[in-house]
C-alpha positions as a Python dict, from the first residue, in 0.01 Angstrom:
ca = {
    (1, 'M'): (0, 0, 0),
    (2, 'T'): (120, 354, -78),
    (3, 'E'): (214, 537, 239),
    (4, 'A'): (-9, 832, 322),
    (5, 'Q'): (169, 1164, 312),
    (6, 'Q'): (227, 1325, 647),
    (7, 'T'): (30, 1647, 685),
    (8, 'A'): (102, 1949, 900),
    (9, 'A'): (-133, 2014, 1191),
    (10, 'A'): (-144, 2264, 1471),
    (11, 'P'): (-32, 2126, 1807),
    (12, 'V'): (-306, 2046, 2053),
    (13, 'P'): (-303, 2247, 2374),
    (14, 'P'): (-327, 2062, 2705),
    (15, 'P'): (-686, 1934, 2745),
    (16, 'P'): (-904, 2107, 3004),
    (17, 'S'): (-1005, 1934, 3323),
    (18, 'A'): (-1281, 1671, 3331),
    (19, 'G'): (-1624, 1821, 3289),
    (20, 'G'): (-1550, 2011, 2965),
    (21, 'P'): (-1501, 2376, 2886),
    (22, 'T'): (-1670, 2649, 3085),
    (23, 'G'): (-1855, 2950, 2954),
    (24, 'P'): (-1984, 3011, 2602),
    (25, 'A'): (-1650, 2960, 2422),
    (26, 'P'): (-1678, 2718, 2127),
    (27, 'I'): (-1541, 2368, 2171),
    (28, 'P'): (-1206, 2347, 1986),
    (29, 'L'): (-1170, 2098, 1702),
    (30, 'L'): (-903, 1843, 1782),
    (31, 'S'): (-596, 1813, 1558),
    (32, 'P'): (-333, 1535, 1562),
    (33, 'R'): (-35, 1655, 1760),
    (34, 'E'): (226, 1518, 1522),
    (35, 'G'): (14, 1535, 1209),
    (36, 'V'): (-113, 1222, 1032),
    (37, 'P'): (166, 959, 1036),
    (38, 'P'): (249, 748, 732),
    (39, 'V'): (77, 410, 725),
    (40, 'T'): (298, 121, 835),
    (41, 'A'): (270, -124, 547),
    (42, 'D'): (587, -338, 536),
    (43, 'A'): (790, -559, 768),
    (44, 'G'): (1073, -309, 814),
    (45, 'A'): (846, -22, 911),
    (46, 'L'): (648, -254, 1142),
    (47, 'A'): (968, -357, 1323),
    (48, 'E'): (1051, 10, 1378),
    (49, 'R'): (705, 79, 1518),
    (50, 'I'): (725, -222, 1750),
    (51, 'E'): (1057, -100, 1888),
    (52, 'A'): (924, 254, 1936),
    (53, 'F'): (609, 141, 2117),
    (54, 'A'): (790, -113, 2332),
    (55, 'S'): (1016, 164, 2462),
    (56, 'G'): (734, 417, 2513),
    (57, 'A'): (581, 508, 2848),
    (58, 'G'): (245, 448, 3010),
    (59, 'P'): (-74, 294, 2870),
    (60, 'V'): (-122, 226, 2499),
    (61, 'A'): (-426, 365, 2318),
    (62, 'V'): (-555, 105, 2069),
    (63, 'D'): (-829, 118, 1807),
    (64, 'A'): (-919, -71, 1491),
    (65, 'E'): (-1127, -2, 1181),
    (66, 'R'): (-1328, -273, 1008),
    (67, 'A'): (-1525, -280, 683),
    (68, 'S'): (-1860, -389, 825),
    (69, 'G'): (-2128, -385, 560),
    (70, 'Y'): (-1869, -409, 282),
    (71, 'R'): (-1653, -717, 340),
    (72, 'Y'): (-1707, -1067, 470),
    (73, 'G'): (-1627, -1114, 838),
    (74, 'Q'): (-1503, -861, 1088),
    (75, 'R'): (-1130, -844, 1021),
    (76, 'A'): (-935, -526, 1091),
    (77, 'Y'): (-832, -310, 796),
    (78, 'L'): (-647, -47, 1001),
    (79, 'V'): (-500, -57, 1352),
    (80, 'Q'): (-429, 270, 1534),
    (81, 'L'): (-195, 303, 1832),
    (82, 'R'): (-72, 591, 2045),
    (83, 'R'): (169, 593, 2339),
    (84, 'A'): (370, 857, 2519),
    (85, 'G'): (723, 860, 2378),
    (86, 'A'): (616, 676, 2062),
    (87, 'G'): (351, 902, 1911),
    (88, 'T'): (77, 768, 1685),
    (89, 'A'): (102, 472, 1450),
    (90, 'L'): (-137, 366, 1175),
    (91, 'I'): (-77, 3, 1076),
    (92, 'D'): (-217, -176, 771),
    (93, 'P'): (-304, -533, 880),
    (94, 'V'): (-367, -630, 518),
    (95, 'A'): (-5, -560, 424),
    (96, 'C'): (113, -678, 769),
    (97, 'P'): (-133, -956, 859),
    (98, 'D'): (67, -1101, 1149),
    (99, 'L'): (79, -848, 1433),
    (100, 'S'): (162, -1103, 1702),
    (101, 'A'): (510, -952, 1759),
    (102, 'L'): (347, -614, 1819),
    (103, 'G'): (95, -775, 2052),
    (104, 'E'): (371, -945, 2250),
    (105, 'A'): (566, -617, 2280),
    (106, 'L'): (258, -441, 2417),
    (107, 'A'): (133, -728, 2634),
    (108, 'P'): (301, -612, 2960),
    (109, 'H'): (128, -275, 2936),
    (110, 'E'): (-230, -160, 2983),
    (111, 'W'): (-427, -115, 2662),
    (112, 'V'): (-688, 160, 2644),
    (113, 'L'): (-979, 93, 2410),
    (114, 'H'): (-1323, 243, 2360),
    (115, 'A'): (-1590, -29, 2342),
    (116, 'A'): (-1332, -306, 2369),
    (117, 'G'): (-1579, -580, 2282),
    (118, 'Q'): (-1607, -444, 1927),
    (119, 'D'): (-1234, -438, 1854),
    (120, 'L'): (-1090, -729, 2051),
    (121, 'P'): (-1212, -1003, 1810),
    (122, 'C'): (-1046, -846, 1505),
    (123, 'L'): (-733, -758, 1703),
    (124, 'R'): (-715, -1117, 1827),
    (125, 'E'): (-743, -1239, 1467),
    (126, 'A'): (-438, -1026, 1382),
    (127, 'G'): (-242, -1163, 1680),
    (128, 'M'): (-296, -885, 1933),
    (129, 'V'): (-441, -991, 2270),
    (130, 'P'): (-424, -764, 2577),
    (131, 'V'): (-346, -887, 2927),
    (132, 'R'): (-472, -568, 3095),
    (133, 'L'): (-710, -313, 2951),
    (134, 'F'): (-915, -5, 3031),
    (135, 'D'): (-1241, 36, 2839),
    (136, 'T'): (-1338, 405, 2828),
    (137, 'E'): (-1691, 332, 2704),
    (138, 'L'): (-1762, 91, 2991),
    (139, 'A'): (-1597, 332, 3234),
    (140, 'G'): (-1836, 601, 3113),
    (141, 'R'): (-2134, 373, 3170),
    (142, 'L'): (-2025, 287, 3522),
    (143, 'A'): (-1963, 655, 3596),
    (144, 'G'): (-2321, 737, 3496),
    (145, 'F'): (-2268, 922, 3168),
    (146, 'A'): (-2589, 926, 2963),
    (147, 'R'): (-2404, 912, 2628),
    (148, 'V'): (-2081, 716, 2593),
    (149, 'G'): (-1980, 737, 2228),
    (150, 'L'): (-1614, 832, 2188),
    (151, 'G'): (-1684, 1171, 2031),
    (152, 'V'): (-1936, 1264, 2299),
    (153, 'M'): (-1708, 1146, 2579),
    (154, 'V'): (-1406, 1341, 2449),
    (155, 'E'): (-1623, 1651, 2416),
    (156, 'T'): (-1793, 1612, 2755),
    (157, 'V'): (-1492, 1510, 2960),
    (158, 'L'): (-1198, 1673, 2782),
    (159, 'G'): (-1360, 1959, 2596),
    (160, 'Y'): (-1251, 1878, 2240),
    (161, 'S'): (-1456, 1798, 1932),
    (162, 'L'): (-1354, 1507, 1709),
    (163, 'E'): (-1406, 1520, 1334),
    (164, 'K'): (-1694, 1301, 1221),
    (165, 'G'): (-1795, 1143, 895),
    (166, 'H'): (-1591, 828, 824),
    (167, 'S'): (-1705, 575, 1085),
    (168, 'A'): (-1909, 381, 827),
    (169, 'A'): (-1648, 404, 550),
    (170, 'D'): (-1519, 104, 356),
    (171, 'W'): (-1186, 68, 535),
    (172, 'S'): (-1078, -205, 293),
    (173, 'T'): (-1025, 74, 37),
    (174, 'R'): (-663, 105, -79),
    (175, 'P'): (-501, 347, -67),
    (176, 'L'): (-688, 496, 226),
    (177, 'P'): (-771, 866, 170),
    (178, 'E'): (-583, 1114, 387),
    (179, 'P'): (-904, 1250, 552),
    (180, 'W'): (-989, 897, 663),
    (181, 'L'): (-642, 850, 810),
    (182, 'R'): (-676, 1178, 997),
    (183, 'Y'): (-1009, 1061, 1138),
    (184, 'A'): (-852, 730, 1242),
    (185, 'A'): (-555, 900, 1410),
    (186, 'L'): (-788, 1122, 1612),
    (187, 'D'): (-960, 814, 1758),
    (188, 'V'): (-650, 746, 1970),
    (189, 'E'): (-527, 1105, 2010),
    (190, 'L'): (-678, 1167, 2355),
    (191, 'L'): (-779, 815, 2453),
    (192, 'V'): (-522, 792, 2735),
    (193, 'E'): (-617, 1138, 2864),
    (194, 'L'): (-982, 1029, 2860),
    (195, 'R'): (-885, 715, 3049),
    (196, 'D'): (-708, 917, 3320),
    (197, 'A'): (-1003, 1154, 3365),
    (198, 'L'): (-1250, 865, 3389),
    (199, 'E'): (-1030, 681, 3636),
    (200, 'E'): (-1038, 986, 3862),
    (201, 'E'): (-1414, 1017, 3821),
    (202, 'L'): (-1467, 651, 3908),
    (203, 'R'): (-1235, 683, 4208),
    (204, 'E'): (-1436, 979, 4339),
    (205, 'Q'): (-1759, 781, 4298),
    (206, 'G'): (-1615, 477, 4473),
    (207, 'K'): (-1654, 266, 4158),
    (208, 'L'): (-1295, 226, 4041),
    (209, 'G'): (-1266, -122, 4192),
    (210, 'W'): (-1585, -224, 4013),
    (211, 'A'): (-1447, -102, 3682),
    (212, 'M'): (-1120, -288, 3730),
    (213, 'E'): (-1313, -612, 3790),
    (214, 'E'): (-1505, -552, 3467),
    (215, 'F'): (-1191, -480, 3267),
    (216, 'A'): (-1019, -791, 3404),
    (217, 'A'): (-1320, -1003, 3306),
    (218, 'I'): (-1311, -866, 2950),
    (219, 'A'): (-938, -931, 2914),
    (220, 'A'): (-972, -1286, 3050),
    (221, 'A'): (-1277, -1382, 2845),
    (222, 'P'): (-1216, -1650, 2579),
    (223, 'P'): (-1322, -1590, 2219),
    (224, 'A'): (-1698, -1612, 2171),
    (225, 'P'): (-1808, -1953, 2040),
    (226, 'P'): (-1967, -1968, 1693),
    (227, 'R'): (-2336, -1887, 1695),
    (228, 'Q'): (-2566, -2187, 1684),
    (229, 'D'): (-2791, -2185, 1376),
    (230, 'P'): (-2689, -1833, 1268),
    (231, 'W'): (-2941, -1848, 982),
    (232, 'R'): (-3218, -1808, 1239),
    (233, 'R'): (-3104, -1448, 1289),
    (234, 'T'): (-3219, -1356, 937),
    (235, 'S'): (-3423, -1035, 959),
    (236, 'G'): (-3792, -1102, 901),
    (237, 'M'): (-3780, -1462, 1022),
    (238, 'H'): (-4101, -1401, 1219),
    (239, 'K'): (-4288, -1405, 885),
    (240, 'V'): (-4175, -1761, 812),
    (241, 'R'): (-4404, -2017, 976),
    (242, 'R'): (-4380, -2352, 798),
    (243, 'R'): (-4092, -2592, 849),
    (244, 'R'): (-4020, -2629, 477),
    (245, 'Q'): (-4006, -2252, 443),
    (246, 'L'): (-3762, -2247, 735),
    (247, 'A'): (-3553, -2501, 545),
    (248, 'A'): (-3553, -2266, 246),
    (249, 'V'): (-3427, -1980, 464),
    (250, 'R'): (-3152, -2209, 590),
    (251, 'E'): (-3047, -2328, 242),
    (252, 'L'): (-3049, -1976, 100),
    (253, 'W'): (-2854, -1844, 400),
    (254, 'W'): (-2590, -2115, 364),
    (255, 'A'): (-2560, -2053, -11),
    (256, 'R'): (-2528, -1678, 45),
    (257, 'D'): (-2269, -1724, 319),
    (258, 'A'): (-2053, -1947, 99),
    (259, 'M'): (-2079, -1701, -188),
    (260, 'A'): (-2002, -1402, 35),
    (261, 'R'): (-1700, -1575, 183),
    (262, 'E'): (-1568, -1667, -162),
    (263, 'R'): (-1614, -1312, -296),
    (264, 'D'): (-1510, -1141, 30),
    (265, 'L'): (-1829, -939, 42),
    (266, 'S'): (-2072, -860, 318),
    (267, 'P'): (-2356, -1117, 290),
    (268, 'G'): (-2609, -835, 260),
    (269, 'K'): (-2436, -720, -60),
    (270, 'V'): (-2479, -1067, -209),
    (271, 'L'): (-2848, -1111, -122),
    (272, 'S'): (-3062, -922, 125),
    (273, 'D'): (-3238, -1083, 419),
    (274, 'A'): (-3567, -954, 279),
    (275, 'A'): (-3504, -1143, -46),
    (276, 'I'): (-3427, -1464, 144),
    (277, 'V'): (-3753, -1437, 338),
    (278, 'A'): (-3954, -1354, 24),
    (279, 'A'): (-3816, -1659, -159),
    (280, 'A'): (-3881, -1885, 140),
    (281, 'Q'): (-4241, -1768, 165),
    (282, 'A'): (-4308, -1807, -208),
    (283, 'M'): (-4108, -2129, -267),
    (284, 'P'): (-4071, -2051, -642),
    (285, 'R'): (-4069, -2345, -880),
    (286, 'D'): (-3877, -2192, -1170),
    (287, 'L'): (-3655, -1898, -1266),
    (288, 'R'): (-3949, -1689, -1385),
    (289, 'E'): (-4124, -1710, -1048),
    (290, 'L'): (-3800, -1639, -861),
    (291, 'A'): (-3709, -1339, -1078),
    (292, 'A'): (-4048, -1183, -1002),
    (293, 'L'): (-3973, -1168, -628),
    (294, 'P'): (-3830, -861, -453),
    (295, 'G'): (-3450, -873, -448),
    (296, 'F'): (-3423, -1102, -753),
    (297, 'G'): (-3472, -842, -1023),
    (298, 'P'): (-3359, -833, -1386),
    (299, 'R'): (-3010, -710, -1300),
    (300, 'M'): (-2934, -1046, -1137),
    (301, 'G'): (-2783, -1279, -1394),
    (302, 'R'): (-2938, -1611, -1490),
    (303, 'R'): (-2646, -1807, -1341),
    (304, 'R'): (-2690, -1635, -1004),
    (305, 'L'): (-3066, -1683, -1013),
    (306, 'Q'): (-3013, -2052, -1079),
    (307, 'Q'): (-2795, -2082, -767),
    (308, 'W'): (-3071, -1935, -551),
    (309, 'L'): (-3333, -2152, -717),
    (310, 'D'): (-3120, -2461, -651),
    (311, 'A'): (-3113, -2368, -282),
    (312, 'V'): (-3493, -2340, -271),
    (313, 'R'): (-3526, -2675, -452),
    (314, 'R'): (-3295, -2844, -201),
    (315, 'A'): (-3529, -2731, 75),
    (316, 'A'): (-3834, -2848, -121),
    (317, 'E'): (-3687, -3196, -164),
    (318, 'L'): (-3580, -3254, 197),
    (319, 'P'): (-3756, -3536, 383),
    (320, 'E'): (-3979, -3427, 671),
    (321, 'S'): (-3734, -3568, 925),
    (322, 'E'): (-3463, -3323, 812),
    (323, 'L'): (-3673, -3007, 826),
    (324, 'P'): (-3581, -2759, 1101),
    (325, 'Q'): (-3813, -2706, 1394),
    (326, 'P'): (-3995, -2371, 1413),
    (327, 'G'): (-3809, -2262, 1723),
    (328, 'R'): (-3463, -2361, 1833),
    (329, 'Q'): (-3461, -2504, 2183),
    (330, 'P'): (-3324, -2217, 2391),
    (331, 'N'): (-3033, -2266, 2625),
    (332, 'G'): (-3203, -2116, 2926),
    (333, 'P'): (-3546, -2005, 3045),
    (334, 'P'): (-3837, -1937, 2809),
    (335, 'P'): (-3932, -1582, 2706),
    (336, 'P'): (-4060, -1388, 3010),
    (337, 'R'): (-4397, -1329, 2844),
    (338, 'A'): (-4469, -1701, 2883),
    (339, 'W'): (-4374, -1722, 3250),
    (340, 'A'): (-4713, -1629, 3399),
    (341, 'E'): (-4871, -1927, 3227),
    (342, 'K'): (-4586, -2175, 3261),
    (343, 'D'): (-4474, -2093, 3616),
    (344, 'P'): (-4660, -1814, 3803),
    (345, 'A'): (-4419, -1836, 4097),
    (346, 'A'): (-4120, -1777, 3869),
    (347, 'A'): (-4304, -1483, 3711),
    (348, 'A'): (-4354, -1330, 4056),
    (349, 'R'): (-3985, -1378, 4137),
    (350, 'L'): (-3882, -1215, 3810),
    (351, 'T'): (-4107, -913, 3862),
    (352, 'A'): (-3971, -861, 4214),
    (353, 'A'): (-3609, -908, 4103),
    (354, 'R'): (-3634, -674, 3806),
    (355, 'T'): (-3792, -402, 4018),
    (356, 'A'): (-3528, -433, 4290),
    (357, 'V'): (-3228, -445, 4055),
    (358, 'T'): (-3355, -149, 3853),
    (359, 'A'): (-3403, 56, 4171),
    (360, 'R'): (-3053, -30, 4294),
    (361, 'A'): (-2903, 62, 3956),
    (362, 'E'): (-3075, 401, 3973),
    (363, 'E'): (-2935, 455, 4324),
    (364, 'L'): (-2585, 379, 4193),
    (365, 'N'): (-2633, 592, 3879),
    (366, 'L'): (-2544, 321, 3628),
    (367, 'P'): (-2735, 118, 3368),
    (368, 'Q'): (-2928, -178, 3504),
    (369, 'E'): (-2760, -417, 3258),
    (370, 'N'): (-2420, -318, 3395),
    (371, 'L'): (-2529, -385, 3751),
    (372, 'L'): (-2653, -733, 3657),
    (373, 'T'): (-2734, -863, 3310),
    (374, 'P'): (-3102, -932, 3236),
    (375, 'D'): (-3010, -1288, 3135),
    (376, 'T'): (-2854, -1353, 3478),
    (377, 'V'): (-3166, -1222, 3652),
    (378, 'R'): (-3391, -1441, 3437),
    (379, 'R'): (-3187, -1756, 3487),
    (380, 'L'): (-3171, -1709, 3862),
    (381, 'C'): (-3547, -1649, 3888),
    (382, 'W'): (-3640, -1940, 3661),
    (383, 'E'): (-3421, -2193, 3841),
    (384, 'P'): (-3340, -2049, 4184),
    (385, 'P'): (-3110, -2240, 4421),
    (386, 'A'): (-3289, -2497, 4635),
    (387, 'E'): (-3195, -2301, 4945),
    (388, 'G'): (-3248, -1932, 4880),
    (389, 'G'): (-3005, -1801, 5138),
    (390, 'E'): (-2733, -1544, 5073),
    (391, 'E'): (-2451, -1793, 5024),
    (392, 'E'): (-2655, -2001, 4782),
    (393, 'V'): (-2749, -1694, 4579),
    (394, 'R'): (-2388, -1574, 4578),
    (395, 'T'): (-2271, -1912, 4454),
    (396, 'A'): (-2536, -1916, 4182),
    (397, 'L'): (-2444, -1566, 4064),
    (398, 'R'): (-2076, -1653, 4061),
    (399, 'G'): (-2150, -1958, 3847),
    (400, 'M'): (-2330, -1736, 3597),
    (401, 'G'): (-2026, -1511, 3561),
    (402, 'A'): (-2127, -1220, 3784),
    (403, 'R'): (-1839, -1018, 3922),
    (404, 'E'): (-1785, -985, 4295),
    (405, 'W'): (-1893, -620, 4306),
    (406, 'Q'): (-2218, -712, 4133),
    (407, 'I'): (-2275, -993, 4380),
    (408, 'E'): (-2217, -760, 4673),
    (409, 'Q'): (-2460, -503, 4537),
    (410, 'T'): (-2746, -739, 4446),
    (411, 'T'): (-2743, -1049, 4668),
    (412, 'D'): (-2966, -907, 4942),
    (413, 'L'): (-3215, -780, 4682),
    (414, 'L'): (-3230, -1113, 4504),
    (415, 'V'): (-3275, -1315, 4824),
    (416, 'R'): (-3589, -1114, 4898),
    (417, 'A'): (-3707, -1135, 4537),
    (418, 'L'): (-3672, -1513, 4526),
    (419, 'A'): (-3896, -1537, 4830),
    (420, 'A'): (-4171, -1353, 4638),
    (421, 'G'): (-4269, -1671, 4460),
    (422, 'D'): (-4318, -1877, 4776),
}
């Protein structure tokens, strides 16, 4: 890839204190302190960046850009780093696909990310796995901020405005335009400063220990397992009722996924979910009937139409024993709307638990789902421990992955809620 030219930029003054600027003065637009660096796109340049970042000081700001909606999968197409003493680096993981040496060099240090759950999978794929991290989005949630997007947080906490406009860009584009690179560099420009301000805010609120438990859990979490029956997540599936139609959705989804993988395209660019559902509902018998359906218009070639028709025919020819069931057996309790009929006592427990947990979250000024996930509350209320004492509830919560601070804050509430069904 051609290296982006370095551009001049005004130095950024020291950021104001947490809480943002005072008075009616306009919020200053942030500029990269060293300008936009050239993109690291070969082994020699990568080795130099690794050495520079390994010898830097303090936490490392990390971000990644994907091409969601354009390319197959969620791989990284640009990795951004910033560290005191090393400056900012923009690394092309297409030209340098193995970043494990960089990950190992940074492993002893804390990584600062915003919404870590979005970037960690693609960073892991490139060989970068943190041991310690600080998630500024999650920190903002725990601190009680109503809006926790990076731009809003930088503006609210540090008093600078980030340029907008390229978050949904096709980052697989080569060469990457200079305005995009500037946008990407700004994503890590003040990430460490934001981290420091949020750490102080959490300390003042008595929540820093909670945040550290959360960050440790994120860093220690294994990769998410593959989704079971991912075809069931096709938008509009609620319109598909019959088992053979469900089989058609499945066959079309599989065919689309294989085609998207082969062409390295987002599945939605190969065939829309709406088209899959329309074909499954209609079960067309020939190319003419298929071409008349939404999403299979005249611009789709005959060869491509035939591939979709073959998928529908495979579903039509399946024996009854191989047709999918209307609803996948869930791994956990049924939908709460069915509880009153299936188990009125469990429904009473759930109502009491939800009310109590929501009230406690409001007292602590944090989102209810960060205090205790709705799934944990449901599972506990559907199958409570045989003995509903504090130790039993603590053990049950621990087994469901709750952190110790969450257990401390909710055990007494849940003990009383579980008694509501008696």
